[in-house]
Amino acid sequence: MMKDNRIEERTVDMDMTETKISARNVQVYYGETHAIRDVDVDILDKTVTAFIGPSGCGKSTFLRCLNRMNDTIPICRVEGTILLDGEDIYDKRVDPVQLRARVGMVFQKPNPFPKSIYDNVAYGPRIHGLARSKAELDDIVEKSLRRAALWSEAKDRLDQPGTGLSGGQQQRLCIARAVATEPEVLLMDEPCSALDPIATAQVEELIDELRRDYSVVIVTHSMQQAARVSQKTAFFHLGSLVEFGETGEIFTNPQDPRTESYITGRIG
Amino acid sequence: MTVGLILLIVLAIALSGYVLGRRRSLRMVGGDIRKLHSLPGFYGQSVLIFAAVPALLVMLGWMLLQPPLVDRHVARLITEADIAEGSSRDLVMSDVRRIADGLDQMMAAENLSEDALQALDAGDSDIRAKLGNVGIALGSDVRSAVFEAAKVYRDSAATGRTLMTLAVIGLALTGAVFGYLRIAPEYRARNVAETSVKALLILSSFVAVLTTVGIVLSLLFESLHFFRLYPAREFFFNLTWNPQFRGGSDLGIFPLLWGTLYVSFVALVFAVPVGLMAAIYLAEYASKPVRAVAKPLIEILAGIPTIVYGLFALITIGPLLRDYFAQPLGLGASSSSVMTAGLVMGIMLIPFVSSLSDDVINAVPQAVRDGSYGLGATQSETIRQVILPAALPGIVGAILLAASRAIGETMIVVMGAGAAAKLSLNPFEAMTTITVKIVSQLTGDTEFASPETLVAFALGLSLFVVTLGLNVIALYVVRKYREQYE
Ligand SMILES: Nc1ncnc2c1ncn2[C@@H]1O[C@H](COP(=O)(O)OP(=O)(O)OP(=O)(O)O)[C@@H](O)[C@H]1O
Ligand SMILES: [Mg+2]
């Protein structure tokens, strides 16, 4: 049913891309709770990977493993190996701060800083010294806001607080903020959950555009969205990775009965 | 009947009203409480309220109104001729009241009957001696008219008390019966209870507000009184403070205000950075066990009585600063100094700043921190660029509260900075503050009539205005902070 031309087309160029992140045998515990079990995933460069699955199955948890955001949760423990460009990101010598600059993240709940819209977007470029002059910074801010489809709404109120925006605008602000840092991998946790169809289409366009240079991982509850934007899809269920493969394959010809019942709406 | 006894009786009536009302409501529906509008307890409560509240209110009003009314009535019995040379009607009336109070004791001591008392005349028996025997010492012999007035006073007071007893108990009973008869299954007793709870809460807040208003008004009136005796311009602009109890004093607030602000400034310069950094460490870096130990330890500082800090200033910090800083630098030889008081006060203020700031920093949502970490910021970048700006208004609030504390502090200043009013920039010199001078102007037995004592109220009012201003700013800032995350 979802097997349209775009999916066919995309699968072709995929063989040329290489593995960006490779996770093996990942386990995550919150105290006693075993939230992620035995997950093996390869995230390809210049590819959009979608994580789908019922609420509470561990999509956000696994996503947070990929840039070590779980370090900020004291009770959280991660086991297994996750390689970024062949380097173990959980190695003692790796600086999580450096890692997060390379692997950016858009959170499930919009979390703008209590600063102006401009300062929100300029935050990452400033701390990483990406702009040499004010004009360059202005450029980065404008470009990022345009990419996140927020420019037309925000351009006249750049000095107003980001917390004063609507929920959907805040989410796009967070996307702009993440894009401004130019990460190699962008993790997006339900980036469109508060957006209207137009803004959603714009964000999807952005994701498609980002794919040219970066690798994108997106968590979504919308099957249509996963089918539209991603080339690879991973289906999680109760903390395990049930099925992982070409998006077209997963949606047209799922191997596991659980995947099939989920995408046809029978569990979730 | 004494007031306590009346209270007990009213209470007993109200409680029986509760029990009976509860039982009546249950009986009316044959024990099936689902048919009642409210739970049976609420019906009992409504009877209790009808019995107790009006009766107690009447009693309160009566006790407030009766004395002035009786006074007025009795005062009319005393003619100008009865007032001795150099005395006044007020003084005579206070004698009347004291005699009236003593009459009962006198009757008991002398074995007098009621009739005998009425027959007694101040003209031909020594009332003054008789009253003296039961402990009522009077300044002069009792005149006839005054004694008669005292008897009338006693009678009126007794009659009033009897009438009050009857009225209050009668009202309690009426209220109880009224409430009892009102009970019906559809009667909304629960709402009555709700209203009465609200009334109680309003009353309580009224007490707090009225007290504040009362304090401010009394300060204001006494200060006006002061400014009638001493020119306000001198008070605010004279640069010397030199009270003379013989008169002709210089009462300029400026040196005191300067001392107050200087000491507070030193205290804050010390307390704010230390407290703030302690708060940041506790909120952002410390592990759970460290925090569990360190936070209460810091807060213990807030529990130390200021007099103990004063001792610390007097015997440790003062001599230390003098011997190692002031004397070698040639800045002074006094162990009491602005620096001593300021430092010790700063130590006292650390927990105020740190504890409040810690709460404010913790109130910054974790999601905002995550957002910053997610962009590859380090912990200190996150604190400096996201958390502190977000928490800034709350932190400013904490600092302003600490400042009000510093401005109002007395004990540490007396023991650390001395009591000499001086205008100087040298922090190693002894100075003093407004609060210290308020205390020293009021100790010693002078009456509140001279500008030297009344100035205390003007000083108090000025201090109040300064701290009130700071508190208003603090509240405003804190409120603004709350809006950010709501
Ligand atoms: N900070 C935490 N502490 C303890 N348990 C947690 C924490 N975060 C998540 N969990 C648990 O881990 C499991 C997976 O949660 P996760 O947030 O990854 O789900 P999810 O797939 O993202 O769900 P949703 O689609 O609703 O966002 C859940 O059972 C959740 O209760
Ligand atoms: Mg999630």
Short mmCIF file of C-alpha atoms in Angstrom, two decimals, chain A residues 1-242:
data_model
loop_
_atom_site.label_atom_id
_atom_site.label_comp_id
_atom_site.label_asym_id
_atom_site.label_seq_id
_atom_site.Cartn_x
_atom_site.Cartn_y
_atom_site.Cartn_z
CA MET A 1 0.00 0.00 0.00
CA MET A 2 2.79 2.43 0.85
CA LYS A 3 5.05 1.18 -1.84
CA ASP A 4 5.29 4.35 -3.85
CA ASN A 5 7.93 5.42 -6.26
CA ARG A 6 9.89 7.47 -3.75
CA ILE A 7 10.68 4.46 -1.61
CA GLU A 8 11.80 2.47 -4.63
CA GLU A 9 13.96 5.31 -5.72
CA ARG A 10 15.58 5.82 -2.34
CA THR A 11 16.53 2.22 -1.73
CA VAL A 12 18.74 2.37 -4.78
CA ASP A 13 21.30 4.90 -3.58
CA MET A 14 21.48 3.35 -0.13
CA ASP A 15 24.19 0.84 -0.84
CA MET A 16 26.65 3.66 -1.38
CA THR A 17 26.34 5.00 2.16
CA GLU A 18 28.41 3.82 5.07
CA THR A 19 27.57 3.09 8.68
CA LYS A 20 27.60 6.17 10.93
CA ILE A 21 26.49 4.69 14.22
CA SER A 22 26.65 1.06 15.06
CA ALA A 23 25.01 -0.24 18.24
CA ARG A 24 25.58 -3.76 19.48
CA ASN A 25 23.95 -5.60 22.31
CA VAL A 26 22.75 -2.42 24.04
CA GLN A 27 21.07 -2.77 27.42
CA VAL A 28 19.64 0.15 29.40
CA TYR A 29 18.52 -0.02 33.00
CA TYR A 30 16.66 2.61 35.04
CA GLY A 31 17.57 1.36 38.49
CA GLU A 32 16.05 -2.11 38.50
CA THR A 33 13.94 -1.59 35.38
CA HIS A 34 15.38 -3.12 32.25
CA ALA A 35 14.19 -0.57 29.68
CA ILE A 36 16.18 -1.63 26.58
CA ARG A 37 17.28 -5.21 25.90
CA ASP A 38 19.73 -6.58 23.34
CA VAL A 39 19.37 -3.87 20.71
CA ASP A 40 21.57 -4.07 17.58
CA VAL A 41 21.14 -1.24 15.08
CA ASP A 42 23.23 0.28 12.31
CA ILE A 43 22.48 3.89 11.50
CA LEU A 44 23.70 4.82 8.07
CA ASP A 45 25.24 8.09 7.01
CA LYS A 46 23.14 10.40 4.84
CA THR A 47 20.05 8.41 5.71
CA VAL A 48 16.88 8.99 7.70
CA THR A 49 16.17 6.24 10.19
CA ALA A 50 12.75 6.13 11.86
CA PHE A 51 12.09 4.55 15.25
CA ILE A 52 8.50 3.48 15.71
CA GLY A 53 6.71 1.55 18.42
CA PRO A 54 4.05 1.84 21.09
CA SER A 55 4.36 4.41 23.86
CA GLY A 56 6.79 3.44 26.61
CA CYS A 57 8.63 0.88 24.49
CA GLY A 58 11.97 2.67 24.87
CA LYS A 59 12.37 4.72 21.69
CA SER A 60 13.38 7.88 23.55
CA THR A 61 15.61 5.92 25.88
CA PHE A 62 17.52 4.33 23.03
CA LEU A 63 17.75 7.62 21.18
CA ARG A 64 19.27 9.25 24.25
CA CYS A 65 21.92 6.54 24.36
CA LEU A 66 23.23 7.70 21.02
CA ASN A 67 24.51 11.03 22.34
CA ARG A 68 24.94 9.98 25.96
CA MET A 69 22.10 12.17 27.20
CA ASN A 70 21.30 9.34 29.57
CA ASP A 71 24.38 10.38 31.54
CA THR A 72 22.30 13.17 33.05
CA ILE A 73 19.92 10.67 34.64
CA PRO A 74 21.67 9.36 37.76
CA ILE A 75 19.78 6.06 37.93
CA CYS A 76 20.31 5.21 34.27
CA ARG A 77 22.90 2.59 33.28
CA VAL A 78 23.90 1.73 29.71
CA GLU A 79 25.68 -1.48 28.67
CA GLY A 80 26.88 -2.76 25.30
CA THR A 81 28.84 -0.92 22.62
CA ILE A 82 27.82 2.05 20.50
CA LEU A 83 30.31 3.11 17.83
CA LEU A 84 30.26 6.49 16.12
CA ASP A 85 32.52 6.39 13.06
CA GLY A 86 34.07 3.29 14.55
CA GLU A 87 34.84 4.89 17.91
CA ASP A 88 33.18 3.67 21.11
CA ILE A 89 31.23 6.68 22.45
CA TYR A 90 31.06 5.14 25.93
CA ASP A 91 34.85 4.91 26.07
CA LYS A 92 36.38 6.73 29.04
CA ARG A 93 38.47 8.94 26.76
CA VAL A 94 35.45 10.26 24.90
CA ASP A 95 34.19 13.63 26.08
CA PRO A 96 30.39 13.52 26.13
CA VAL A 97 30.32 17.26 25.59
CA GLN A 98 32.26 16.93 22.35
CA LEU A 99 30.10 14.00 21.35
CA ARG A 100 26.87 15.95 21.80
CA ALA A 101 28.15 18.71 19.59
CA ARG A 102 28.50 16.08 16.85
CA VAL A 103 25.28 14.26 17.64
CA GLY A 104 22.59 16.88 18.17
CA MET A 105 19.18 16.32 19.62
CA VAL A 106 15.65 17.69 19.45
CA PHE A 107 13.71 16.64 22.52
CA GLN A 108 10.25 15.19 22.76
CA LYS A 109 9.02 18.16 24.79
CA PRO A 110 10.02 21.60 23.50
CA ASN A 111 12.56 23.09 25.90
CA PRO A 112 13.55 26.57 24.76
CA PHE A 113 15.93 28.48 27.01
CA PRO A 114 14.45 31.44 28.85
CA LYS A 115 16.33 33.74 26.48
CA SER A 116 15.45 35.63 23.35
CA ILE A 117 14.68 33.71 20.16
CA TYR A 118 17.95 34.92 18.67
CA ASP A 119 19.99 33.84 21.68
CA ASN A 120 18.29 30.45 21.66
CA VAL A 121 19.44 29.76 18.14
CA ALA A 122 22.84 31.42 18.60
CA TYR A 123 23.54 29.42 21.75
CA GLY A 124 25.27 26.45 20.11
CA PRO A 125 27.27 28.44 17.51
CA ARG A 126 28.46 30.75 20.29
CA ILE A 127 29.75 28.07 22.64
CA HIS A 128 31.39 26.18 19.81
CA GLY A 129 32.77 29.30 18.18
CA LEU A 130 31.16 28.62 14.79
CA ALA A 131 30.81 32.28 13.84
CA ARG A 132 33.69 34.68 13.45
CA SER A 133 31.58 37.84 13.38
CA LYS A 134 28.20 39.13 14.35
CA ALA A 135 27.15 39.17 10.72
CA GLU A 136 28.09 35.54 10.34
CA LEU A 137 26.14 34.67 13.48
CA ASP A 138 23.14 36.58 12.13
CA ASP A 139 23.44 34.49 8.99
CA ILE A 140 23.52 31.23 10.89
CA VAL A 141 20.50 32.26 12.97
CA GLU A 142 18.51 33.27 9.91
CA LYS A 143 19.44 30.15 7.97
CA SER A 144 18.57 27.86 10.88
CA LEU A 145 15.24 29.56 11.50
CA ARG A 146 14.42 29.32 7.80
CA ARG A 147 15.26 25.64 7.76
CA ALA A 148 13.02 25.06 10.75
CA ALA A 149 10.21 26.98 8.97
CA LEU A 150 10.07 29.56 11.73
CA TRP A 151 11.71 32.54 10.04
CA SER A 152 8.60 34.25 8.74
CA GLU A 153 6.95 34.11 12.15
CA ALA A 154 10.03 34.98 14.17
CA LYS A 155 11.94 37.49 12.11
CA ASP A 156 10.18 40.49 13.66
CA ARG A 157 10.49 39.27 17.22
CA LEU A 158 13.99 37.86 17.46
CA ASP A 159 14.62 39.71 20.70
CA GLN A 160 11.54 38.37 22.43
CA PRO A 161 11.76 35.40 24.78
CA GLY A 162 11.61 31.97 23.18
CA THR A 163 9.38 30.80 26.02
CA GLY A 164 6.70 33.17 24.77
CA LEU A 165 6.19 31.26 21.53
CA SER A 166 3.37 28.78 21.00
CA GLY A 167 4.04 25.10 21.61
CA GLY A 168 4.55 24.29 17.94
CA GLN A 169 6.71 27.36 17.40
CA GLN A 170 8.81 26.36 20.40
CA GLN A 171 9.33 22.95 18.87
CA ARG A 172 10.51 24.50 15.61
CA LEU A 173 12.74 26.83 17.62
CA CYS A 174 14.34 23.78 19.22
CA ILE A 175 14.85 22.27 15.78
CA ALA A 176 16.47 25.51 14.57
CA ARG A 177 18.66 25.51 17.66
CA ALA A 178 19.83 21.98 17.00
CA VAL A 179 20.44 22.59 13.30
CA ALA A 180 22.46 25.75 14.01
CA THR A 181 25.20 23.70 15.66
CA GLU A 182 25.72 21.72 12.42
CA PRO A 183 25.73 18.26 13.98
CA GLU A 184 26.78 15.21 11.95
CA VAL A 185 23.88 13.22 13.31
CA LEU A 186 20.57 14.74 14.32
CA LEU A 187 18.36 12.85 16.76
CA MET A 188 14.76 14.03 16.66
CA ASP A 189 12.32 12.78 19.26
CA GLU A 190 8.81 13.25 17.90
CA PRO A 191 9.67 16.64 16.36
CA CYS A 192 6.24 17.07 14.82
CA SER A 193 4.02 16.00 17.70
CA ALA A 194 2.84 19.59 18.30
CA LEU A 195 2.85 20.81 14.71
CA ASP A 196 0.05 21.47 12.28
CA PRO A 197 0.12 19.72 8.88
CA ILE A 198 1.79 22.66 7.12
CA ALA A 199 4.61 23.00 9.62
CA THR A 200 4.93 19.22 9.65
CA ALA A 201 5.41 19.21 5.90
CA GLN A 202 8.04 21.91 6.24
CA VAL A 203 9.92 19.99 8.92
CA GLU A 204 9.77 16.86 6.78
CA GLU A 205 11.19 18.84 3.94
CA LEU A 206 13.99 19.97 6.25
CA ILE A 207 14.70 16.38 7.24
CA ASP A 208 14.90 15.40 3.61
CA GLU A 209 17.28 18.27 2.99
CA LEU A 210 19.46 17.42 6.00
CA ARG A 211 19.81 13.91 4.63
CA ARG A 212 22.08 15.24 1.94
CA ASP A 213 24.84 15.94 4.46
CA TYR A 214 23.86 14.34 7.72
CA SER A 215 22.35 11.29 9.24
CA VAL A 216 18.96 11.77 10.89
CA VAL A 217 17.20 9.56 13.40
CA ILE A 218 13.55 10.39 14.00
CA VAL A 219 11.13 8.96 16.53
CA THR A 220 7.56 9.19 15.40
CA HIS A 221 4.11 7.90 16.21
CA SER A 222 2.87 8.60 12.73
CA MET A 223 3.22 5.66 10.36
CA GLN A 224 2.66 7.96 7.40
CA GLN A 225 5.46 10.20 8.53
CA ALA A 226 7.86 7.29 8.99
CA ALA A 227 6.95 6.06 5.51
CA ARG A 228 7.29 9.51 3.99
CA VAL A 229 10.63 10.63 5.42
CA SER A 230 12.68 7.57 6.31
CA GLN A 231 14.68 5.03 4.38
CA LYS A 232 15.22 2.70 7.31
CA THR A 233 12.71 1.86 10.02
CA ALA A 234 13.20 0.20 13.38
CA PHE A 235 10.22 -1.17 15.26
CA PHE A 236 10.61 -1.34 19.05
CA HIS A 237 8.31 -3.27 21.33
CA LEU A 238 8.64 -3.58 25.13
CA GLY A 239 12.28 -2.57 25.10
CA SER A 240 13.40 -4.90 22.32
CA LEU A 241 14.12 -4.16 18.71
CA VAL A 242 11.64 -6.37 16.91
#
